[in-house]
Amino acid sequence: MPPEKRPDSTRRSERSRTAILTAARELVSEVGYAKLTIEAIAARAGVGKQTIYRWWSSKGAVVFDSILALSEGEDGIALPDTGDLEADLKTVLRATAAEFADAEFEAPIRALHTEIINDPELAATYREKMEAPMREAKKQRLRSAQTAGQLDADADLDLVLDFLYAPLTQRWLTRSGPLDDAFADALVEATLRAFPA
């Protein structure tokens, strides 16, 4: 008679974690952040709420990890580098605008930004795990453009990124205009005029 197998707790934990993160993303899109509760996430995921509190300190932390999980398994962050800075930036900014305009993606991101305003610990985690790696990948692409003579060699790259992304973020936050390819392209063109090689 074969020895009795014990359940693999790591597999069960990963299955629960995935179910919780999926439930959080779905619910925040369906009911909004204000009405989202740990109890509802637990019920949708089929776990006890104590399981959620064992891994996360707040619903904001769960929502953050649910968004972060979307990029799990990717081999680092890299922007396209075809040798044509304008084309590459337009590709990236168009994709960013499309994500912001996508209702399914927008709800959890908007919820996360709302919570970041009120939760310094979550804000620090966001900067460390999401914003800093993304910003560094963008700066790496801009450094490549500086080396290739496609961007002002003395440009402050943080300023270039703020110039490029701040208007997009502002329009998204205030819902003041369309987030489309034309707007993305105009931002890239204006940025490259402001920091010519």
mmCIF file of C-alpha atoms in Angstrom:
data_model
loop_
_atom_site.group_PDB
_atom_site.id
_atom_site.type_symbol
_atom_site.label_atom_id
_atom_site.label_comp_id
_atom_site.label_asym_id
_atom_site.label_seq_id
_atom_site.Cartn_x
_atom_site.Cartn_y
_atom_site.Cartn_z
ATOM 1 C CA MET A 1 0.000 0.000 0.000
ATOM 2 C CA PRO A 2 1.562 3.362 -1.037
ATOM 3 C CA PRO A 3 2.302 5.888 1.719
ATOM 4 C CA GLU A 4 -0.412 8.476 2.217
ATOM 5 C CA LYS A 5 0.324 11.726 0.400
ATOM 6 C CA ARG A 6 -0.044 14.980 2.265
ATOM 7 C CA PRO A 7 -1.526 17.938 0.402
ATOM 8 C CA ASP A 8 1.108 20.292 -0.962
ATOM 9 C CA SER A 9 0.526 23.465 1.062
ATOM 10 C CA THR A 10 2.601 25.601 -1.334
ATOM 11 C CA ARG A 11 0.369 24.630 -4.275
ATOM 12 C CA ARG A 12 -2.753 25.240 -2.219
ATOM 13 C CA SER A 13 -1.399 28.619 -1.074
ATOM 14 C CA GLU A 14 -0.531 29.674 -4.632
ATOM 15 C CA ARG A 15 -3.980 28.620 -5.828
ATOM 16 C CA SER A 16 -5.597 30.670 -3.037
ATOM 17 C CA ARG A 17 -3.345 33.661 -3.733
ATOM 18 C CA THR A 18 -4.226 33.602 -7.430
ATOM 19 C CA ALA A 19 -7.940 33.290 -6.645
ATOM 20 C CA ILE A 20 -7.756 36.240 -4.221
ATOM 21 C CA LEU A 21 -5.918 38.501 -6.660
ATOM 22 C CA THR A 22 -8.295 37.624 -9.493
ATOM 23 C CA ALA A 23 -11.312 38.235 -7.254
ATOM 24 C CA ALA A 24 -9.934 41.618 -6.151
ATOM 25 C CA ARG A 25 -9.393 42.753 -9.766
ATOM 26 C CA GLU A 26 -12.839 41.597 -10.843
ATOM 27 C CA LEU A 27 -14.672 43.094 -7.874
ATOM 28 C CA VAL A 28 -12.982 46.482 -7.962
ATOM 29 C CA SER A 29 -14.034 46.715 -11.631
ATOM 30 C CA GLU A 30 -17.601 45.652 -10.828
ATOM 31 C CA VAL A 31 -18.381 47.550 -7.614
ATOM 32 C CA GLY A 32 -15.644 50.191 -7.345
ATOM 33 C CA TYR A 33 -13.053 50.626 -4.641
ATOM 34 C CA ALA A 34 -15.322 52.297 -2.076
ATOM 35 C CA LYS A 35 -17.689 49.302 -1.998
ATOM 36 C CA LEU A 36 -14.957 46.675 -2.202
ATOM 37 C CA THR A 37 -14.546 44.662 1.010
ATOM 38 C CA ILE A 38 -12.187 41.965 2.205
ATOM 39 C CA GLU A 39 -15.259 39.826 2.928
ATOM 40 C CA ALA A 40 -16.424 40.097 -0.688
ATOM 41 C CA ILE A 41 -12.954 39.240 -2.011
ATOM 42 C CA ALA A 42 -12.799 36.221 0.308
ATOM 43 C CA ALA A 43 -16.248 35.008 -0.759
ATOM 44 C CA ARG A 44 -15.446 35.394 -4.486
ATOM 45 C CA ALA A 45 -12.079 33.644 -4.034
ATOM 46 C CA GLY A 46 -13.521 30.860 -1.906
ATOM 47 C CA VAL A 47 -11.219 31.488 1.067
ATOM 48 C CA GLY A 48 -11.634 32.739 4.605
ATOM 49 C CA LYS A 49 -10.956 36.413 5.207
ATOM 50 C CA GLN A 50 -8.259 35.425 7.720
ATOM 51 C CA THR A 51 -6.336 33.983 4.757
ATOM 52 C CA ILE A 52 -6.349 37.410 3.118
ATOM 53 C CA TYR A 53 -5.287 39.186 6.308
ATOM 54 C CA ARG A 54 -2.418 36.703 6.702
ATOM 55 C CA TRP A 55 -0.908 37.987 3.439
ATOM 56 C CA TRP A 56 -2.143 41.587 3.143
ATOM 57 C CA SER A 57 -2.671 44.412 5.619
ATOM 58 C CA SER A 58 -5.474 46.189 3.743
ATOM 59 C CA LYS A 59 -7.722 45.995 0.718
ATOM 60 C CA GLY A 60 -5.463 48.584 -0.942
ATOM 61 C CA ALA A 61 -2.530 46.191 -0.610
ATOM 62 C CA VAL A 62 -4.598 43.386 -2.176
ATOM 63 C CA VAL A 63 -5.609 45.602 -5.099
ATOM 64 C CA PHE A 64 -1.986 46.675 -5.602
ATOM 65 C CA ASP A 65 -0.764 43.076 -5.704
ATOM 66 C CA SER A 66 -3.618 42.148 -8.046
ATOM 67 C CA ILE A 67 -2.294 44.703 -10.529
ATOM 68 C CA LEU A 68 1.343 43.760 -9.954
ATOM 69 C CA ALA A 69 0.445 40.107 -10.613
ATOM 70 C CA LEU A 70 -0.520 40.988 -14.192
ATOM 71 C CA SER A 71 3.178 41.390 -15.029
ATOM 72 C CA GLU A 72 4.404 38.288 -13.177
ATOM 73 C CA GLY A 73 6.420 35.917 -15.301
ATOM 74 C CA GLU A 74 7.624 38.636 -17.659
ATOM 75 C CA ASP A 75 11.382 38.741 -18.135
ATOM 76 C CA GLY A 76 12.012 42.210 -16.787
ATOM 77 C CA ILE A 77 10.732 45.450 -18.191
ATOM 78 C CA ALA A 78 12.094 46.794 -21.443
ATOM 79 C CA LEU A 79 10.848 49.373 -23.883
ATOM 80 C CA PRO A 80 11.155 48.729 -27.602
ATOM 81 C CA ASP A 81 14.438 49.891 -29.078
ATOM 82 C CA THR A 82 14.204 49.753 -32.866
ATOM 83 C CA GLY A 83 16.628 52.631 -33.306
ATOM 84 C CA ASP A 84 13.761 55.054 -34.002
ATOM 85 C CA LEU A 85 13.056 56.890 -30.737
ATOM 86 C CA GLU A 86 9.928 58.658 -31.972
ATOM 87 C CA ALA A 87 8.334 55.440 -33.248
ATOM 88 C CA ASP A 88 9.246 53.548 -30.079
ATOM 89 C CA LEU A 89 7.856 56.227 -27.761
ATOM 90 C CA LYS A 90 4.656 56.424 -29.799
ATOM 91 C CA THR A 91 4.234 52.650 -29.506
ATOM 92 C CA VAL A 92 4.671 52.784 -25.725
ATOM 93 C CA LEU A 93 2.531 55.871 -25.137
ATOM 94 C CA ARG A 94 -0.271 54.570 -27.370
ATOM 95 C CA ALA A 95 -0.293 51.324 -25.355
ATOM 96 C CA THR A 96 -0.344 53.277 -22.077
ATOM 97 C CA ALA A 97 -3.227 55.451 -23.275
ATOM 98 C CA ALA A 98 -5.144 52.371 -24.415
ATOM 99 C CA GLU A 99 -4.693 50.723 -21.001
ATOM 100 C CA PHE A 100 -5.905 53.848 -19.218
ATOM 101 C CA ALA A 101 -8.925 53.990 -21.538
ATOM 102 C CA ASP A 102 -9.768 50.292 -20.968
ATOM 103 C CA ALA A 103 -12.537 50.140 -18.331
ATOM 104 C CA GLU A 104 -11.386 46.752 -16.996
ATOM 105 C CA PHE A 105 -7.833 47.998 -16.455
ATOM 106 C CA GLU A 106 -8.802 51.500 -15.365
ATOM 107 C CA ALA A 107 -10.934 50.588 -12.343
ATOM 108 C CA PRO A 108 -8.215 48.813 -10.336
ATOM 109 C CA ILE A 109 -5.569 51.391 -11.300
ATOM 110 C CA ARG A 110 -7.827 54.299 -10.316
ATOM 111 C CA ALA A 111 -8.621 52.501 -7.039
ATOM 112 C CA LEU A 112 -4.928 51.981 -6.380
ATOM 113 C CA HIS A 113 -4.126 55.658 -6.967
ATOM 114 C CA THR A 114 -6.945 56.692 -4.635
ATOM 115 C CA GLU A 115 -5.561 54.474 -1.892
ATOM 116 C CA ILE A 116 -1.962 55.613 -2.457
ATOM 117 C CA ILE A 117 -3.005 59.172 -1.621
ATOM 118 C CA ASN A 118 -4.156 58.064 1.843
ATOM 119 C CA ASP A 119 -1.716 55.250 2.642
ATOM 120 C CA PRO A 120 1.991 56.232 2.859
ATOM 121 C CA GLU A 121 3.085 52.600 3.321
ATOM 122 C CA LEU A 122 1.250 51.514 0.174
ATOM 123 C CA ALA A 123 2.657 54.548 -1.673
ATOM 124 C CA ALA A 124 6.197 53.490 -0.737
ATOM 125 C CA THR A 125 5.521 49.917 -1.890
ATOM 126 C CA TYR A 126 4.089 51.216 -5.168
ATOM 127 C CA ARG A 127 7.161 53.383 -5.792
ATOM 128 C CA GLU A 128 9.540 50.529 -5.000
ATOM 129 C CA LYS A 129 7.845 47.645 -6.806
ATOM 130 C CA MET A 130 6.046 49.291 -9.698
ATOM 131 C CA GLU A 131 7.053 52.847 -10.439
ATOM 132 C CA ALA A 132 10.831 52.643 -9.914
ATOM 133 C CA PRO A 133 11.394 49.612 -12.203
ATOM 134 C CA MET A 134 9.149 51.116 -14.905
ATOM 135 C CA ARG A 135 10.853 54.497 -14.676
ATOM 136 C CA GLU A 136 14.301 52.913 -14.896
ATOM 137 C CA ALA A 137 13.288 50.941 -18.010
ATOM 138 C CA LYS A 138 12.048 54.156 -19.637
ATOM 139 C CA LYS A 139 15.260 55.994 -18.712
ATOM 140 C CA GLN A 140 17.327 53.147 -20.144
ATOM 141 C CA ARG A 141 15.566 53.611 -23.503
ATOM 142 C CA LEU A 142 16.179 57.373 -23.339
ATOM 143 C CA ARG A 143 19.883 56.840 -22.543
ATOM 144 C CA SER A 144 20.118 54.661 -25.642
ATOM 145 C CA ALA A 145 18.585 57.530 -27.642
ATOM 146 C CA GLN A 146 21.100 59.986 -26.155
ATOM 147 C CA THR A 147 23.968 57.687 -27.160
ATOM 148 C CA ALA A 148 22.521 57.451 -30.685
ATOM 149 C CA GLY A 149 22.247 61.246 -30.931
ATOM 150 C CA GLN A 150 18.426 61.223 -31.048
ATOM 151 C CA LEU A 151 17.895 63.122 -27.791
ATOM 152 C CA ASP A 152 19.635 66.025 -26.047
ATOM 153 C CA ALA A 153 22.723 64.442 -24.447
ATOM 154 C CA ASP A 154 22.428 66.747 -21.417
ATOM 155 C CA ALA A 155 18.685 66.321 -20.902
ATOM 156 C CA ASP A 156 17.449 65.536 -17.394
ATOM 157 C CA LEU A 157 15.780 62.180 -18.094
ATOM 158 C CA ASP A 158 13.384 62.468 -15.162
ATOM 159 C CA LEU A 159 12.188 65.767 -16.617
ATOM 160 C CA VAL A 160 11.816 64.198 -20.080
ATOM 161 C CA LEU A 161 9.644 61.437 -18.606
ATOM 162 C CA ASP A 162 7.531 63.906 -16.637
ATOM 163 C CA PHE A 163 7.096 66.003 -19.775
ATOM 164 C CA LEU A 164 5.995 62.906 -21.687
ATOM 165 C CA TYR A 165 3.727 61.182 -19.140
ATOM 166 C CA ALA A 166 2.331 63.922 -16.866
ATOM 167 C CA PRO A 167 -0.176 65.280 -19.417
ATOM 168 C CA LEU A 168 -1.430 61.743 -20.096
ATOM 169 C CA THR A 169 -1.835 61.035 -16.382
ATOM 170 C CA GLN A 170 -3.527 64.407 -15.828
ATOM 171 C CA ARG A 171 -6.029 63.812 -18.631
ATOM 172 C CA TRP A 172 -6.731 60.332 -17.262
ATOM 173 C CA LEU A 173 -7.170 61.521 -13.671
ATOM 174 C CA THR A 174 -9.510 64.371 -14.564
ATOM 175 C CA ARG A 175 -11.203 62.642 -17.533
ATOM 176 C CA SER A 176 -10.692 65.888 -19.420
ATOM 177 C CA GLY A 177 -10.246 64.492 -22.922
ATOM 178 C CA PRO A 178 -9.801 61.397 -25.043
ATOM 179 C CA LEU A 179 -6.941 58.993 -24.438
ATOM 180 C CA ASP A 180 -6.271 58.059 -28.024
ATOM 181 C CA ASP A 181 -3.413 57.554 -30.468
ATOM 182 C CA ALA A 182 -3.573 61.173 -31.646
ATOM 183 C CA PHE A 183 -3.048 62.494 -28.118
ATOM 184 C CA ALA A 184 -0.237 60.003 -27.448
ATOM 185 C CA ASP A 185 1.516 60.934 -30.691
ATOM 186 C CA ALA A 186 1.178 64.663 -29.981
ATOM 187 C CA LEU A 187 2.817 64.204 -26.568
ATOM 188 C CA VAL A 188 5.759 62.345 -28.087
ATOM 189 C CA GLU A 189 6.234 64.960 -30.810
ATOM 190 C CA ALA A 190 6.068 67.847 -28.306
ATOM 191 C CA THR A 191 8.545 66.113 -25.984
ATOM 192 C CA LEU A 192 11.070 65.490 -28.762
ATOM 193 C CA ARG A 193 10.787 69.143 -29.871
ATOM 194 C CA ALA A 194 11.470 70.224 -26.274
ATOM 195 C CA PHE A 195 14.593 68.043 -25.971
ATOM 196 C CA PRO A 196 16.144 68.003 -29.459
ATOM 197 C CA ALA A 197 19.402 66.213 -30.140
#
